XYZ file of C-alpha atoms in Angstrom:
521
model
C 108.700 109.378 98.764
C 110.062 105.884 99.313
C 112.288 104.120 96.861
C 109.351 101.963 95.841
C 107.353 105.021 94.939
C 109.917 106.166 92.417
C 109.587 103.057 90.278
C 110.343 103.729 86.638
C 107.227 103.508 84.557
C 108.656 101.849 81.471
C 106.485 100.774 78.584
C 106.399 97.165 79.711
C 105.466 94.454 77.206
C 103.751 91.826 79.328
C 102.078 88.732 77.884
C 98.419 88.319 78.615
C 98.082 92.073 79.260
C 98.463 95.020 77.221
C 97.782 96.739 74.909
C 96.153 98.647 74.222
C 96.290 97.760 73.068
C 94.593 101.711 74.666
C 96.041 104.861 74.032
C 99.272 104.272 72.223
C 99.248 100.526 72.961
C 97.204 99.265 70.102
C 94.209 98.785 72.229
C 91.101 96.979 71.165
C 88.922 100.020 70.837
C 85.877 100.887 72.851
C 82.631 99.124 73.534
C 81.541 100.349 70.129
C 83.610 101.607 67.158
C 87.303 101.394 67.877
C 89.443 104.320 66.900
C 93.018 103.883 65.744
C 95.521 104.825 68.375
C 99.105 105.649 68.022
C 100.866 108.414 66.219
C 102.453 111.391 67.876
C 100.427 113.978 69.705
C 101.017 117.681 69.911
C 102.278 119.399 73.020
C 99.693 119.100 75.792
C 97.506 121.904 76.980
C 97.985 120.843 80.582
C 97.763 122.650 83.855
C 99.396 122.168 87.207
C 97.724 119.648 89.454
C 95.809 120.767 92.506
C 93.428 119.507 95.102
C 89.764 119.029 94.355
C 88.247 122.280 95.548
C 85.464 122.015 98.137
C 81.986 122.647 96.761
C 78.524 123.472 97.990
C 75.336 122.135 96.407
C 75.364 125.156 94.077
C 79.089 125.729 93.602
C 80.774 123.497 90.988
C 83.391 121.093 92.279
C 86.843 121.804 90.852
C 88.572 118.628 89.656
C 91.757 118.027 87.677
C 92.076 115.023 85.379
C 95.315 113.727 83.851
C 95.179 111.289 80.955
C 97.080 110.172 77.838
C 96.281 111.827 74.515
C 95.909 109.502 71.533
C 95.111 112.131 68.923
C 97.273 114.638 67.086
C 95.783 117.635 68.868
C 94.453 118.462 72.307
C 90.639 118.531 71.995
C 88.762 121.823 72.274
C 86.376 122.429 75.171
C 83.263 121.366 73.246
C 82.695 118.162 75.215
C 84.278 119.370 78.448
C 81.873 122.310 78.671
C 78.855 120.046 78.256
C 80.153 117.583 80.843
C 80.719 120.418 83.302
C 77.086 121.470 82.927
C 75.817 117.920 83.345
C 77.932 117.183 86.439
C 78.134 120.620 88.099
C 81.928 120.613 87.988
C 84.753 122.802 86.811
C 87.135 120.438 85.073
C 90.780 120.916 84.184
C 92.002 118.253 81.771
C 95.735 117.682 81.521
C 96.381 115.861 78.248
C 99.864 114.483 77.622
C 101.018 112.608 74.489
C 100.551 108.854 74.815
C 104.001 108.154 73.366
C 105.708 109.796 76.355
C 102.985 109.382 78.966
C 104.920 107.003 81.213
C 107.694 109.570 81.531
C 105.194 112.235 82.554
C 103.607 109.886 85.091
C 106.996 109.070 86.553
C 107.992 112.721 86.854
C 104.639 113.758 88.328
C 104.734 110.905 90.823
C 108.217 111.903 91.939
C 107.249 115.557 92.410
C 103.828 114.933 93.961
C 102.095 116.776 91.115
C 99.638 114.166 89.869
C 96.056 115.260 89.187
C 93.037 114.515 91.396
C 92.079 111.782 88.939
C 95.151 110.274 87.287
C 94.664 107.821 84.428
C 97.439 105.406 83.617
C 98.324 104.447 80.048
C 97.438 100.760 79.938
C 97.515 97.546 81.921
C 101.290 97.290 81.757
C 101.681 100.751 83.298
C 99.256 99.717 86.035
C 101.505 96.805 86.959
C 104.469 99.155 87.162
C 102.468 101.502 89.426
C 101.658 98.825 91.993
C 104.767 99.556 94.021
C 103.644 103.157 94.557
C 100.148 101.918 95.382
C 101.530 99.600 98.040
C 103.608 102.490 99.318
C 100.377 104.272 100.262
C 100.486 107.027 97.655
C 96.946 106.429 96.366
C 93.563 106.243 98.033
C 91.932 102.893 98.591
C 88.402 103.392 97.220
C 86.851 100.001 97.911
C 85.247 101.075 101.231
C 83.446 103.956 99.481
C 82.017 102.173 96.446
C 78.697 101.277 98.076
C 77.991 104.972 98.622
C 77.757 105.579 94.875
C 74.902 103.818 93.061
C 76.439 103.949 89.597
C 79.985 103.005 90.594
C 78.428 100.066 92.416
C 77.299 98.707 89.027
C 80.856 98.095 87.823
C 81.588 94.438 87.139
C 82.942 92.613 90.179
C 85.182 90.309 88.143
C 86.829 93.229 86.388
C 87.223 95.165 89.635
C 88.820 92.072 91.180
C 91.305 92.000 88.282
C 92.428 95.511 89.218
C 92.826 94.937 92.957
C 96.211 95.171 94.614
C 96.696 92.781 97.520
C 92.940 92.330 97.625
C 92.188 96.067 97.891
C 90.543 98.309 95.301
C 92.311 101.541 94.369
C 91.019 102.205 90.872
C 88.063 102.549 88.543
C 88.366 100.911 85.141
C 87.817 101.848 81.502
C 85.891 98.817 80.262
C 86.495 96.860 77.088
C 84.898 93.783 75.487
C 86.748 90.650 76.532
C 87.671 89.248 73.134
C 87.503 91.328 69.951
C 90.391 89.596 68.217
C 89.775 87.787 64.975
C 90.369 87.851 61.247
C 89.615 90.584 58.707
C 89.972 89.333 55.140
C 89.333 90.222 51.505
C 86.047 88.473 50.810
C 86.130 89.557 47.170
C 89.474 87.764 46.755
C 88.179 84.680 48.539
C 85.039 84.591 46.378
C 87.085 84.940 43.195
C 89.313 82.021 44.219
C 86.415 79.881 45.456
C 87.496 79.980 49.110
C 85.014 79.867 51.986
C 85.477 81.668 55.280
C 88.308 79.988 57.229
C 87.185 77.635 59.967
C 90.563 76.240 61.037
C 94.128 77.473 61.294
C 94.934 75.283 58.292
C 92.231 77.157 56.353
C 93.848 80.480 57.286
C 97.231 79.210 56.082
C 95.671 77.916 52.861
C 93.998 81.268 52.238
C 97.292 83.092 52.769
C 98.921 80.784 50.217
C 96.136 81.294 47.675
C 96.150 85.064 48.134
C 99.892 85.019 47.412
C 100.046 82.626 44.491
C 96.718 82.783 42.628
C 96.623 86.441 41.525
C 93.510 87.392 43.519
C 93.545 90.986 42.247
C 93.584 89.800 38.643
C 96.339 92.066 37.375
C 98.550 89.220 36.213
C 101.396 90.238 38.500
C 102.867 88.436 41.566
C 102.304 91.460 43.795
C 99.996 90.197 46.553
C 100.630 88.469 49.873
C 98.378 86.684 52.315
C 98.993 88.061 55.800
C 100.141 91.503 56.900
C 101.574 91.638 60.431
C 103.484 94.038 62.686
C 106.071 94.194 65.472
C 103.676 93.286 68.276
C 103.418 89.745 69.606
C 100.227 90.594 71.477
C 97.979 92.802 69.375
C 99.548 91.711 66.127
C 98.810 88.303 64.654
C 100.806 86.062 66.979
C 98.860 85.973 70.239
C 95.510 85.512 68.518
C 96.897 82.778 66.279
C 98.524 81.167 69.309
C 95.220 81.140 71.196
C 93.577 79.417 68.216
C 96.369 76.847 68.428
C 95.593 76.166 72.105
C 98.352 78.234 73.726
C 97.387 79.489 77.205
C 96.628 83.162 77.683
C 99.808 84.447 79.297
C 100.003 81.612 81.802
C 98.525 78.129 82.042
C 98.654 75.015 84.182
C 101.346 72.471 83.375
C 102.786 69.718 85.557
C 100.629 70.846 88.468
C 101.635 74.489 88.473
C 101.275 77.727 86.530
C 103.802 78.120 83.746
C 104.316 80.930 81.194
C 102.767 80.441 77.773
C 106.133 80.067 76.037
C 106.806 76.928 78.090
C 104.002 75.124 76.231
C 104.431 73.180 72.965
C 101.534 75.082 71.428
C 103.621 78.253 71.584
C 106.312 76.593 69.486
C 103.670 75.290 67.082
C 102.263 78.800 66.702
C 105.700 80.196 65.880
C 106.044 77.405 63.325
C 102.890 78.605 61.557
C 104.164 82.158 61.151
C 107.612 80.868 60.205
C 105.987 78.743 57.510
C 104.124 81.770 56.135
C 107.240 83.922 56.168
C 109.450 81.248 54.581
C 106.892 80.889 51.787
C 106.761 84.692 51.365
C 103.041 84.577 52.143
C 103.348 87.479 54.604
C 105.466 90.611 54.877
C 109.054 89.481 55.387
C 110.043 92.220 57.830
C 107.015 91.940 60.130
C 109.188 92.115 63.267
C 110.180 95.653 62.226
C 106.840 96.738 60.741
C 104.781 99.427 62.492
C 101.005 99.222 62.731
C 100.750 102.096 60.261
C 102.821 100.245 57.671
C 101.002 96.987 58.371
C 97.698 98.685 57.652
C 99.044 100.304 54.485
C 99.827 96.868 53.066
C 96.186 95.939 53.590
C 94.487 99.179 52.547
C 96.825 99.558 49.587
C 95.461 96.306 48.172
C 98.617 94.236 48.567
C 97.656 91.974 51.512
C 94.432 90.071 52.068
C 94.541 88.954 55.719
C 94.694 91.028 58.902
C 94.636 89.361 62.326
C 93.770 91.753 65.135
C 90.768 93.627 66.497
C 87.759 92.960 64.301
C 86.560 96.472 65.151
C 89.392 97.737 62.946
C 87.397 96.654 59.899
C 85.627 100.024 59.699
C 88.805 102.035 59.232
C 90.389 99.328 57.083
C 87.402 99.340 54.762
C 87.230 103.145 54.624
C 90.834 103.431 53.430
C 90.840 100.310 51.264
C 87.908 101.332 49.064
C 89.676 104.617 48.313
C 92.316 102.532 46.547
C 90.189 99.561 45.478
C 86.545 100.676 45.138
C 85.341 97.138 44.391
C 86.921 95.584 47.479
C 84.710 93.715 49.948
C 85.775 92.755 53.461
C 84.466 90.282 56.001
C 85.391 89.224 59.508
C 85.854 85.788 60.972
C 86.632 84.263 64.374
C 85.927 81.016 66.258
C 88.871 79.424 64.442
C 89.626 75.815 65.386
C 93.134 74.669 66.245
C 94.776 71.308 65.434
C 92.750 69.604 68.169
C 89.467 70.879 66.740
C 88.784 73.105 69.756
C 87.784 76.750 69.462
C 89.538 79.153 71.824
C 90.602 82.780 71.900
C 92.401 84.937 74.443
C 90.644 87.466 76.623
C 91.777 90.723 78.171
C 90.961 91.186 81.887
C 87.912 93.291 80.948
C 89.583 96.677 81.183
C 91.866 98.763 79.058
C 93.018 101.363 81.561
C 92.402 102.523 85.118
C 92.185 105.804 86.985
C 93.838 106.330 90.395
C 93.373 109.008 93.055
C 96.686 110.306 94.469
C 96.851 111.395 98.084
C 99.207 114.180 97.006
C 96.285 115.804 95.144
C 93.204 114.545 96.969
C 93.958 115.660 100.517
C 91.200 114.076 102.599
C 88.177 111.809 102.608
C 85.766 114.654 101.820
C 87.687 115.548 98.666
C 87.896 111.882 97.655
C 84.126 111.523 97.916
C 83.703 114.655 95.821
C 85.909 113.235 93.058
C 84.176 109.849 93.222
C 80.831 111.645 92.982
C 81.950 113.100 89.645
C 82.820 109.632 88.350
C 79.490 108.343 89.610
C 77.801 110.996 87.451
C 80.039 110.019 84.540
C 78.421 106.588 84.710
C 74.972 107.953 83.866
C 73.827 107.398 80.265
C 73.617 111.127 79.573
C 77.208 111.862 80.596
C 78.681 108.614 79.275
C 77.107 109.225 75.867
C 78.390 112.794 75.811
C 81.948 111.691 76.588
C 81.973 108.625 74.348
C 79.837 109.638 71.384
C 79.767 113.430 71.618
C 76.896 115.814 70.973
C 73.806 114.186 69.498
C 73.050 115.615 66.083
C 76.645 116.746 65.607
C 78.862 113.774 66.333
C 76.224 111.050 66.166
C 72.545 110.305 65.672
C 70.366 107.656 67.314
C 69.082 104.870 65.073
C 67.197 101.839 66.393
C 68.285 102.761 69.909
C 71.967 102.799 68.981
C 74.506 105.514 68.245
C 75.346 106.015 64.580
C 78.610 107.907 64.242
C 78.669 110.991 62.043
C 80.281 110.745 58.638
C 82.530 113.599 59.732
C 85.016 111.324 61.466
C 87.664 114.044 61.510
C 85.421 116.272 63.658
C 84.688 113.444 66.072
C 88.355 112.512 66.255
C 89.288 116.089 67.068
C 86.537 116.928 69.539
C 85.490 113.641 71.162
C 88.256 111.045 70.995
C 90.336 112.570 73.798
C 87.444 112.209 76.243
C 86.209 108.857 74.936
C 89.294 107.119 76.278
C 88.378 108.065 79.861
C 84.797 106.757 80.095
C 84.382 104.458 83.084
C 82.618 101.122 82.709
C 80.899 99.766 79.612
C 77.372 99.927 78.107
C 76.091 97.233 80.474
C 77.114 99.310 83.490
C 76.981 102.956 82.385
C 73.986 102.710 80.051
C 75.592 104.412 77.063
C 74.519 103.522 73.550
C 75.914 100.578 71.705
C 77.178 101.413 68.236
C 74.964 101.316 65.157
C 76.809 99.904 62.173
C 75.996 99.631 58.491
C 79.093 97.838 57.209
C 78.185 94.124 57.031
C 81.712 93.097 58.035
C 81.500 95.209 61.207
C 78.050 93.872 62.074
C 79.420 90.365 61.635
C 82.440 91.285 63.754
C 80.234 92.462 66.612
C 78.309 89.180 66.476
C 81.559 87.243 66.526
C 82.820 89.286 69.481
C 79.814 88.133 71.480
C 80.471 84.529 70.446
C 84.168 84.918 71.277
C 83.294 85.582 74.912
C 81.871 82.054 75.150
C 85.242 80.516 74.252
C 87.505 83.186 75.758
C 90.463 82.007 77.818
C 91.409 84.216 80.757
C 94.901 84.819 82.082
C 94.969 83.136 85.519
C 97.580 85.646 86.724
C 95.501 88.736 85.839
C 94.634 89.388 89.479
C 97.835 87.931 90.941
C 100.994 89.703 91.960
C 104.664 88.826 91.655
C 107.207 91.335 92.928
C 109.842 89.951 90.572
C 107.435 90.190 87.633
C 106.750 93.823 88.469
C 110.432 94.681 88.823
C 111.929 92.584 86.017
C 109.012 91.699 83.761
C 109.910 94.099 80.950
C 113.568 93.105 80.846
C 112.866 89.384 81.026
C 110.057 89.499 78.478
C 112.451 91.060 75.988
C 114.467 87.830 76.070
C 111.429 85.838 74.986
C 110.222 88.415 72.476
C 113.612 88.581 70.764
C 113.956 84.797 70.743
C 110.448 84.403 69.318
C 111.212 86.681 66.387
C 114.593 85.024 65.831
C 112.883 81.636 65.744
C 110.222 82.770 63.280
C 112.942 84.349 61.126
C 114.881 81.073 61.141
C 117.879 82.560 62.935
C 117.637 80.096 65.831
C 116.106 76.638 66.120
C 114.124 75.096 68.983
C 117.320 74.447 70.927
C 118.142 78.137 70.638
C 114.685 79.113 71.794
C 114.896 76.695 74.723
C 118.199 78.317 75.671
C 116.468 81.703 75.828
C 113.778 80.204 78.068
C 116.456 78.864 80.400
C 118.037 82.320 80.509
C 114.617 83.756 81.373
C 114.317 81.286 84.229
C 117.814 81.775 85.611
C 117.613 85.580 85.548
C 114.406 85.745 87.560
C 111.810 83.693 85.739
C 111.956 80.822 88.217
C 111.234 83.350 90.953
C 108.270 84.709 88.988
C 106.882 81.196 88.589
C 107.321 80.582 92.297
C 105.630 83.850 93.290
C 102.687 83.499 90.936
C 102.058 79.950 92.088
C 102.207 80.969 95.730
C 99.630 83.711 95.054
C 97.519 81.327 92.949
C 97.215 78.825 95.785
C 96.056 81.362 98.365
């Protein structure tokens, strides 16, 4: 394997991408109810990788699948057995804990032991894998897509966002473009006579009122406005920054693409969070707060504002009413910035991708066999089985939509591990949309659709920069650290500007140059 192929798959934090937020990266959830990710997983029940075994029309095709595990336990074979029947395959799933998945990918790449179908962890891992892709270690699948009627339905724009040097190597796990918004305590707002926020100033005012006006009525100064965590992307910052008019990752300035932190709106967005922190209207240690602890502040009844995926409202509500039975939540988006314009940031339309290593898939015949399995996965029957589970056990159908079972623990244990691998989205694979009863979630789904109309894309999503791939994680840490130091009041604008200059001198100028060269092609 070449030196390029042995690239270290670090957990890169890259603006405009992420997260995902999927497995282990605070992703935005699926096309329907999002499930919390994160937390440690148990030891995987994996198997050694091997080639896709040849099959006849009657003999099941043997296929290995490697993917990150975002639950505490490896799922039983309940769903796998049904999928095997529906697709005439014999499947071997290799689940590895999401927290250490990059390490497993790196080791398997180095030893040539990847599975026939190898999922990455998130968009950041995909960027790190591009060197190995260019090195010829994975099959280019673009020339075969037209041979598979269901794979051909995948969205062209999203596929384009996953291409490497204009060639398609992967299938994508689809996600709605813009689920980010506000979840807030409507019962507190109603008590204090506050309407749903329409501007950033309204959000700030609500945070102040939730902190100072005793919204829980216990006569004690024990509430705060906003709860946030140590994530500049899927925490509050990036969504707030997009409301303020900050570009999504990169934007045009002075006739060329520039990183978002080079724009004055980025500074203004940091000023908003600094103002909230200085006034003690949010958790003071947010830069060191995990998502779990962030959520506990909200579900424990201490905080009243949560900026993130609006799909999180289901789980937030479920845990909150255990502690505060009278609590009522609502969602809100379409927030106007200082210029009166509504904007929000968009992901590139996918959360993860699956690649097909040449070390496992030996020839074109085997590749077509594996792609045929994924083509079957994109039928409604198989997609519903893998995403929702067994009808009557894990979900029921109401008004043509899937209503999740009340036994969320069973679904988490048996279905979640497979849900994260479903290719496409309801528009392309025909699976059910979710049926919701919580008014705040219904409102959130409506707002998600409206968000797409004002969503701002990252212009570099489909572009490549060798320096960005090689140094992006290290350089981004400079900006991340400086951003937190600024919001904590440890450095001023001059100090932040100094960090930006360091970013430029250590490779950032080269990244700007390379992205702009690719942008102009």
